[in-house]
Amino acid sequence: MMRGKQKSLDTYADDLFPKMREWRRDLHRHPETGWTEYRTTWKIHEELKPLSFTLYTGEEALCAESRMGVPGDDELKQAEKLASEAGVPGEFLSRISGGMTGVAAVMDTGRPGPETAMRFDIDALPVEESDQPDHLPVKEQFRSCEDGRMHACAHDGHTAIGLAVAHFLHDHQKELTGKYVLLFQPAEEGSRGAAAMVEKGWLDSTDYFLGGHIGIENLPVGTISAGSDRFLATSKFDITFTGTAAHAGKRPEEGKNALLAAASFIQSSAGVAPHSGGATRLNIGQLKAGSGRNIVPDRAVLSGETRGENDRLNRYMLEETERMSRAAAFMHDVKVEFSTVGNGTTAGCDHDLKTIVTGAAENTAAICEVLDSVSLGASEDVTHMINRVQSCGGKATYMIFGTPLTAGHHHPAFDYDELVLKTGFLAFAAAVTEISRINEERYR
Amino acid sequence: MMRGKQKSLDTYADDLFPKMREWRRDLHRHPETGWTEYRTTWKIHEELKPLSFTLYTGEEALCAESRMGVPGDDELKQAEKLASEAGVPGEFLSRISGGMTGVAAVMDTGRPGPETAMRFDIDALPVEESDQPDHLPVKEQFRSCEDGRMHACAHDGHTAIGLAVAHFLHDHQKELTGKYVLLFQPAEEGSRGAAAMVEKGWLDSTDYFLGGHIGIENLPVGTISAGSDRFLATSKFDITFTGTAAHAGKRPEEGKNALLAAASFIQSSAGVAPHSGGATRLNIGQLKAGSGRNIVPDRAVLSGETRGENDRLNRYMLEETERMSRAAAFMHDVKVEFSTVGNGTTAGCDHDLKTIVTGAAENTAAICEVLDSVSLGASEDVTHMINRVQSCGGKATYMIFGTPLTAGHHHPAFDYDELVLKTGFLAFAAAVTEISRINEERYR
Amino acid sequence: MMRGKQKSLDTYADDLFPKMREWRRDLHRHPETGWTEYRTTWKIHEELKPLSFTLYTGEEALCAESRMGVPGDDELKQAEKLASEAGVPGEFLSRISGGMTGVAAVMDTGRPGPETAMRFDIDALPVEESDQPDHLPVKEQFRSCEDGRMHACAHDGHTAIGLAVAHFLHDHQKELTGKYVLLFQPAEEGSRGAAAMVEKGWLDSTDYFLGGHIGIENLPVGTISAGSDRFLATSKFDITFTGTAAHAGKRPEEGKNALLAAASFIQSSAGVAPHSGGATRLNIGQLKAGSGRNIVPDRAVLSGETRGENDRLNRYMLEETERMSRAAAFMHDVKVEFSTVGNGTTAGCDHDLKTIVTGAAENTAAICEVLDSVSLGASEDVTHMINRVQSCGGKATYMIFGTPLTAGHHHPAFDYDELVLKTGFLAFAAAVTEISRINEERYR
Amino acid sequence: MMRGKQKSLDTYADDLFPKMREWRRDLHRHPETGWTEYRTTWKIHEELKPLSFTLYTGEEALCAESRMGVPGDDELKQAEKLASEAGVPGEFLSRISGGMTGVAAVMDTGRPGPETAMRFDIDALPVEESDQPDHLPVKEQFRSCEDGRMHACAHDGHTAIGLAVAHFLHDHQKELTGKYVLLFQPAEEGSRGAAAMVEKGWLDSTDYFLGGHIGIENLPVGTISAGSDRFLATSKFDITFTGTAAHAGKRPEEGKNALLAAASFIQSSAGVAPHSGGATRLNIGQLKAGSGRNIVPDRAVLSGETRGENDRLNRYMLEETERMSRAAAFMHDVKVEFSTVGNGTTAGCDHDLKTIVTGAAENTAAICEVLDSVSLGASEDVTHMINRVQSCGGKATYMIFGTPLTAGHHHPAFDYDELVLKTGFLAFAAAVTEISRINEERYR
């Protein structure tokens, strides 16, 4: 019987693979950054509409005030205009307007059983995609159509996997028990979106929670990890120093130099003392300052992030950083605005659920090796979801789907072996099947 | 007889004033920054074509390799496209393509006499013009049509004055003696353009050289200065630090942080020791760095300038600054490229010519007060022209045309009383007339 | 039989305790910093002379050229003068003159058996001892007699334990087998002295090596640890920036500012990127710069250290730091001298020897608990000795002797419960006895 | 008659010269820094006692609370002990104890006439004198006997000149009119002492005030300047940053790094924007920080100064500097104490008095050239005196006495041609004589 099931899972995946690749490439061609995934949301919605799910979007899917780092009105409007031009119907667009992107999809089998939630993140990055001829999206003509935006973190693949899982649930509805919640989450980059779905309550009655990521380590396709550890707690922040412009030659003393304040801040904050409690990080990733060569710069805008091996360490870094930004402003007699625009916490995966995932994977031929855990050393706002599930008594894990990478995550030449879409899908599908099977026994 | 002449000069100016204002407002509406003054060049050319001047453009006007700070090909191409759309004919455009803007216009009266050169700068600034309702260009609907570009240093007015002077010379050709050279100079901002006209030889046989600027001090309209002093020597430079990007959370040690190098440079260079020899200045006016919040920044691009009360002081500043940029790169193990993209020197105005200007101005009613000199405390690449003229035995001066200003030079709300166009024109016209008269006596 | 032995060890310790306390307090009264332990060396020598050891001092004990961070001649001369005044005979002083301090003492039982080496560090710190009335050395009148010097790291106690161990070996010579080497090591602070003894070859034929430290964690007296881990690799360095003085008011541009170079270095080096491979540290602990308020400072002298969880990480920090010092000098056009004056590495304690120590401790009543290992999180140049022993096939460990502390190590109010002298001694004596017993069985 | 007078002045000077040189060399051998001029005060007092002056010392000479930058009790006590050992009688010492040094000497001729005040500064510098064999004080055996202290600014010569002037007044009492006040001022270095004499009221009824300095420019002996200009206003300050020490390896996050705060302050304050109003200066001349290589530094002590071409510019610098010190403390979460310990202002010399000095100098053969003014470009607290005299209606000037210098002021190898003592004396004596003569005419 296991043979049969195993065959059917792999065959199902093989059959669906061309479709998954097509979804992935379409999304790759049209990357949308956090809170502007208008077309993406619509595409997901369109794909799920024919299936046996109740769909939730806009205010029904998200808690608006729990969103972090929502772009300004101009940027949202501009994105909505582009989405409209890309074919998103006005009626649909108005429902998710103002950065209310993402979809929650719920399927109740009608049979007693556990509630299983799965999360797929859907946003892209502000990265200009490589135009080198050997970059697969160039060769195969699905390179990003949008200047300065790119799916460089595989969320296009995650979304494709999520759609495949939806089809699988729909197609196997009769054989499954319990309830299924699919969360197509916006704005994972910058750790901005998970909280808004968590606060809507989607995870308050979850028994099992599954998430996952393509890549991370250069594992071969066919290898997955049942869990992850060493999520870094993180905070994302923006800083604006505002001074006074002046003619640098005629009246230097009248200037209040925002760029000097920024330089002072950058140098000092790089030197926050390390902590005996564990690893910490600070990065000022972007700075834009000044208006002209001969004008004392009156404005400097920075974006950065802190991280720590746990929340206490991250808070230590964030507090030091914020104080230093205020001190740098004081130093150069300018104003400063410090705003936290995202945060992620740490989390641990449940041993029991990792065991289920590991056992389930044995039922597929395509997954040939399952690691217990992979060390992430990075931040992911799925931690908010994991923590909520666990605090309500459920089990949660975050899987890793092995694939060679052409370049690191967030790099312009980032790409992965598309066969990982299949193993990623199989990991979810096999786990879901196994959870159902286990509980069938339990409920019987 | 003086009465008569005076009347005719003032009357001429009054009659021409509506036209000058129209020219000025047209240019103000279509600002073009240094080396992209395609439409501006064409407009000047069109206006001068019917007059008795031989016109020179492109390679005939400028020494291409002496140009400094020419924008990159993309920017030039983009500007040429805009110019084409604005109506500049392809044939004309091809002559000045690649940043070969500006016009030299020569009129020979055929009668023995001195050679007089006059310079009018024509470029705009990368400043976003104010859209406040009380800003005159808004009220009168001649605000800049180009985002992020503005005539915020009165070169629109200078060009209008130059066109008026051309008409005056044309109309009074019979009464004048000698030869006249009008230089409509591109790229004064950043001190980038004068050298290219100087090296073409336009000033090698000049007897009298006149330049001038609207504003500077808040003098009333009607007051002018016959000369200027305290030109600051200046160098303009661009710096690019190039490091290596890395995931700031996972592999911080693999990053080579270009932004830290920039911050280190900015802090240190602000502290170059003052010099007992006189005033010095350094300004880093712009910085753009980094690609994303969580990426170690691999690139930082800066633009800045040094100044000094004389060339030695400016060189001291430039050398210190360049060394510090190299040290900052060494400090953070990144690469640096330092390029000088403009420079201006100091200069002194000739007493004899100031005396002529002062005497001449008495022949106009509109100019009611003439100062001997105004302290500039800023940089102007007209100094290259003044120095060339003087080194070839000629006399030179740089006049100031008083007007109240609504905001400082380079400020988004900068504007001036348009009546200064008349006094500016009159200063040139009266001086030209006086020079001719003096020499008539001499040659007789 | 164990009962008997146990009794005799504890009794021996009880009997010797008043003497140990007396030694300790005498040394505490006369602290001498690294390479100037002239009186200390003499006192040790005097105490060991009547016992059955062959004693080695000066060139016989140390490899002169392997010493690191030896003070300058003036400081050595001054210390020798003080030692002479304190009663050290000229003949003896001449043997250890020039910073050739420390004693190696060898006892051969004449009976086959292993070679056991033990190390006791003897130097004090440049710390001004507390003069608070509740500080025990004040109350009991053994506070440091030397301004600015103090035994604030318990090396006075280590030396006293070493002397007690020597007496024990002497008294039990007949019952023991093999050979014993006692190393009274100078200049542990700054990780400067161990290498000089190692290079002399004292540890090339060692079978068992024992070292130990009082305090570290606030364990109760009676608790010891059989080993230590997480030694941080470390490098100690001095930096001198040398510029040019100038009158800060009249000729600022003639100065080459060594203090600005130091400030630039300090700020930048604080920001060396953390390393994904583990914990790293940098500290600039001292700076002295400048000669007068109104003189551009021409000299800045710094002392600092790097650390890392392993040698590679420490090397990363040291290389970054050194490069930055050179860059800071380049930045401000001054000269720099960077010299490494000490270094410690990491090391691991041998399980087998920890087991022996643990078993042995059960034979004493005073030691009531033995931990396997304590995390040091600090640097100790005993690591050079441990590594040498292990590379020659021997076993090594570094014990910790618990005691409450009145303040942290290196603090002016640092002090410990003197009863730890007894448990420290017992740990060595019991281990030595056990090693002898085990080997007796083996050799039998 | 002029012939006769001229002869007598020069002859008087020639006769007195060996004595002046002897005084100078004695003072040079025993330099005492500001507020510790105990022996110097006593020597002056002893020399003046036999003459016809009323002498004032201690509370009678100075306003205690107007003194700035008085050293701490320990330093004062130590200096008093040395003075006592040097022979200063206890009774005298007790009168000037606690840093109440300096002498005011008043002679009233009893004949109507103006009141003339003269100032001679008496303190030395914390500079270690050169021990090179070609340094005259070495060769002639009057090098400083005090380690780290030196008369490197010629105040030994100023004092010798003052004593000579006193003798001259005494010897010519019958030929002079009016009243004479000689102020032997302590603590000129650091601009700390003048205010204390000014506040005592010595200059409230002064008609003519004369001060002077040896050296400044490398003028030949025989050339003097009748006045000085470009006194820089100045403020002297001390800053102490106080943080928290911590073990740099074990608990870096517990440290509050005072040295990082100092480095941040030094870097930032070096970059205070230049001022369009004129020259400004900032120097941090000394820094001492930290207690040990491996301890996070908890203390950093700085001394520095600001200057400006006028009081407003100096205030601008001082305010910027103070704010930056507070910001740097905030940046690194440490405490800061900023205290102003000295200040000097600007002043202008009176044309009328310069004319008198110039005319008078013609009556001496030794002074062969008199300049009108020398640009100082430095700070001198004589400005407080000049300003007080002028605000009360008197005339004041500050003369310069030319001499070649072996090295700049404050340099360890500083020295001057002792013949300048003669021209310095003559300048005062001739001026006094001329003032008396002029007024005799007036009163007649």
mmCIF file of C-alpha atoms in Angstrom, chain C residues 85-200:
data_model
loop_
_atom_site.group_PDB
_atom_site.id
_atom_site.type_symbol
_atom_site.label_atom_id
_atom_site.label_comp_id
_atom_site.label_asym_id
_atom_site.label_seq_id
_atom_site.Cartn_x
_atom_site.Cartn_y
_atom_site.Cartn_z
ATOM 1 C CA GLU C 85 66.522 48.004 48.242
ATOM 2 C CA ALA C 86 64.085 45.249 49.182
ATOM 3 C CA GLY C 87 66.981 42.982 50.037
ATOM 4 C CA VAL C 88 67.611 40.929 46.929
ATOM 5 C CA PRO C 89 71.372 40.222 46.971
ATOM 6 C CA GLY C 90 73.382 41.712 44.124
ATOM 7 C CA GLU C 91 74.805 38.372 43.104
ATOM 8 C CA PHE C 92 71.363 36.829 42.707
ATOM 9 C CA LEU C 93 69.957 39.935 41.040
ATOM 10 C CA SER C 94 72.713 39.943 38.443
ATOM 11 C CA ARG C 95 71.714 36.417 37.409
ATOM 12 C CA ILE C 96 68.118 37.446 36.601
ATOM 13 C CA SER C 97 68.851 41.024 35.594
ATOM 14 C CA GLY C 98 67.264 42.432 32.431
ATOM 15 C CA GLY C 99 63.880 40.791 32.954
ATOM 16 C CA MET C 100 65.043 37.167 33.256
ATOM 17 C CA THR C 101 62.691 36.378 36.113
ATOM 18 C CA GLY C 102 61.010 33.106 37.127
ATOM 19 C CA VAL C 103 62.224 29.782 38.537
ATOM 20 C CA ALA C 104 62.226 26.206 37.267
ATOM 21 C CA ALA C 105 62.617 23.573 39.993
ATOM 22 C CA VAL C 106 63.267 19.911 39.239
ATOM 23 C CA MET C 107 63.085 16.937 41.607
ATOM 24 C CA ASP C 108 63.894 13.470 40.423
ATOM 25 C CA THR C 109 62.708 10.749 42.810
ATOM 26 C CA GLY C 110 65.201 8.367 41.272
ATOM 27 C CA ARG C 111 62.439 5.824 40.894
ATOM 28 C CA PRO C 112 60.993 4.998 37.477
ATOM 29 C CA GLY C 113 57.796 6.821 36.759
ATOM 30 C CA PRO C 114 56.252 9.551 34.693
ATOM 31 C CA GLU C 115 57.405 13.135 34.443
ATOM 32 C CA THR C 116 54.891 15.573 35.895
ATOM 33 C CA ALA C 117 55.126 19.325 35.290
ATOM 34 C CA MET C 118 53.197 21.955 37.209
ATOM 35 C CA ARG C 119 52.926 25.633 36.452
ATOM 36 C CA PHE C 120 52.383 28.554 38.827
ATOM 37 C CA ASP C 121 52.281 32.107 37.508
ATOM 38 C CA ILE C 122 53.807 34.799 39.683
ATOM 39 C CA ASP C 123 53.275 38.286 38.234
ATOM 40 C CA ALA C 124 51.035 41.151 39.386
ATOM 41 C CA LEU C 125 49.019 43.837 37.557
ATOM 42 C CA PRO C 126 49.326 47.596 37.007
ATOM 43 C CA VAL C 127 46.266 48.245 39.160
ATOM 44 C CA GLU C 128 46.019 50.576 42.145
ATOM 45 C CA GLU C 129 44.727 48.489 45.044
ATOM 46 C CA SER C 130 41.599 49.582 46.870
ATOM 47 C CA ASP C 131 42.189 51.398 50.129
ATOM 48 C CA GLN C 132 38.655 50.884 51.441
ATOM 49 C CA PRO C 133 38.576 49.823 55.086
ATOM 50 C CA ASP C 134 36.474 46.729 54.314
ATOM 51 C CA HIS C 135 39.011 45.426 51.777
ATOM 52 C CA LEU C 136 40.668 42.513 53.614
ATOM 53 C CA PRO C 137 44.249 43.388 52.638
ATOM 54 C CA VAL C 138 43.616 46.807 54.189
ATOM 55 C CA LYS C 139 42.000 45.416 57.313
ATOM 56 C CA GLU C 140 44.689 42.785 57.774
ATOM 57 C CA GLN C 141 47.481 45.106 56.699
ATOM 58 C CA PHE C 142 48.836 43.322 53.684
ATOM 59 C CA ARG C 143 47.694 45.833 51.084
ATOM 60 C CA SER C 144 50.150 46.464 48.232
ATOM 61 C CA CYS C 145 53.064 48.693 49.229
ATOM 62 C CA GLU C 146 53.623 49.670 45.620
ATOM 63 C CA ASP C 147 51.630 52.522 44.075
ATOM 64 C CA GLY C 148 49.746 51.388 40.988
ATOM 65 C CA ARG C 149 50.603 47.707 41.305
ATOM 66 C CA MET C 150 48.505 44.912 42.764
ATOM 67 C CA HIS C 151 48.048 41.177 42.834
ATOM 68 C CA ALA C 152 44.521 41.451 41.410
ATOM 69 C CA CYS C 153 44.497 38.108 39.626
ATOM 70 C CA ALA C 154 45.464 35.758 42.485
ATOM 71 C CA HIS C 155 48.937 34.935 41.227
ATOM 72 C CA ASP C 156 50.112 35.592 44.796
ATOM 73 C CA GLY C 157 47.929 32.625 45.763
ATOM 74 C CA HIS C 158 49.138 30.546 42.814
ATOM 75 C CA THR C 159 52.729 31.104 43.918
ATOM 76 C CA ALA C 160 51.904 30.184 47.503
ATOM 77 C CA ILE C 161 50.248 26.987 46.275
ATOM 78 C CA GLY C 162 53.343 26.243 44.196
ATOM 79 C CA LEU C 163 55.579 26.620 47.220
ATOM 80 C CA ALA C 164 53.280 24.323 49.207
ATOM 81 C CA VAL C 165 53.390 21.739 46.432
ATOM 82 C CA ALA C 166 57.210 21.934 46.502
ATOM 83 C CA HIS C 167 57.218 21.212 50.235
ATOM 84 C CA PHE C 168 54.793 18.353 49.712
ATOM 85 C CA LEU C 169 56.983 16.805 47.019
ATOM 86 C CA HIS C 170 60.051 17.220 49.192
ATOM 87 C CA ASP C 171 58.316 15.662 52.197
ATOM 88 C CA HIS C 172 56.863 12.769 50.180
ATOM 89 C CA GLN C 173 59.835 12.177 47.915
ATOM 90 C CA LYS C 174 60.200 8.601 49.113
ATOM 91 C CA GLU C 175 56.599 7.693 48.419
ATOM 92 C CA LEU C 176 56.528 9.176 44.929
ATOM 93 C CA THR C 177 57.981 7.970 41.641
ATOM 94 C CA GLY C 178 59.205 9.657 38.501
ATOM 95 C CA LYS C 179 60.276 13.251 38.045
ATOM 96 C CA TYR C 180 58.699 16.586 38.977
ATOM 97 C CA VAL C 181 59.130 19.948 37.280
ATOM 98 C CA LEU C 182 57.733 23.078 38.937
ATOM 99 C CA LEU C 183 57.556 26.128 36.677
ATOM 100 C CA PHE C 184 57.157 29.462 38.470
ATOM 101 C CA GLN C 185 56.319 31.436 35.353
ATOM 102 C CA PRO C 186 56.764 35.191 34.993
ATOM 103 C CA ALA C 187 54.642 37.573 32.895
ATOM 104 C CA GLU C 188 51.423 35.651 32.437
ATOM 105 C CA GLU C 189 49.484 38.927 32.228
ATOM 106 C CA GLY C 190 49.579 39.962 28.615
ATOM 107 C CA SER C 191 50.330 36.359 27.644
ATOM 108 C CA ARG C 192 54.011 37.143 27.496
ATOM 109 C CA GLY C 193 55.916 34.608 29.554
ATOM 110 C CA ALA C 194 54.835 31.014 28.880
ATOM 111 C CA ALA C 195 56.523 30.759 25.484
ATOM 112 C CA ALA C 196 59.923 31.595 26.976
ATOM 113 C CA MET C 197 59.684 28.587 29.320
ATOM 114 C CA VAL C 198 58.212 26.352 26.652
ATOM 115 C CA GLU C 199 61.040 27.175 24.267
ATOM 116 C CA LYS C 200 63.566 26.253 26.953
#
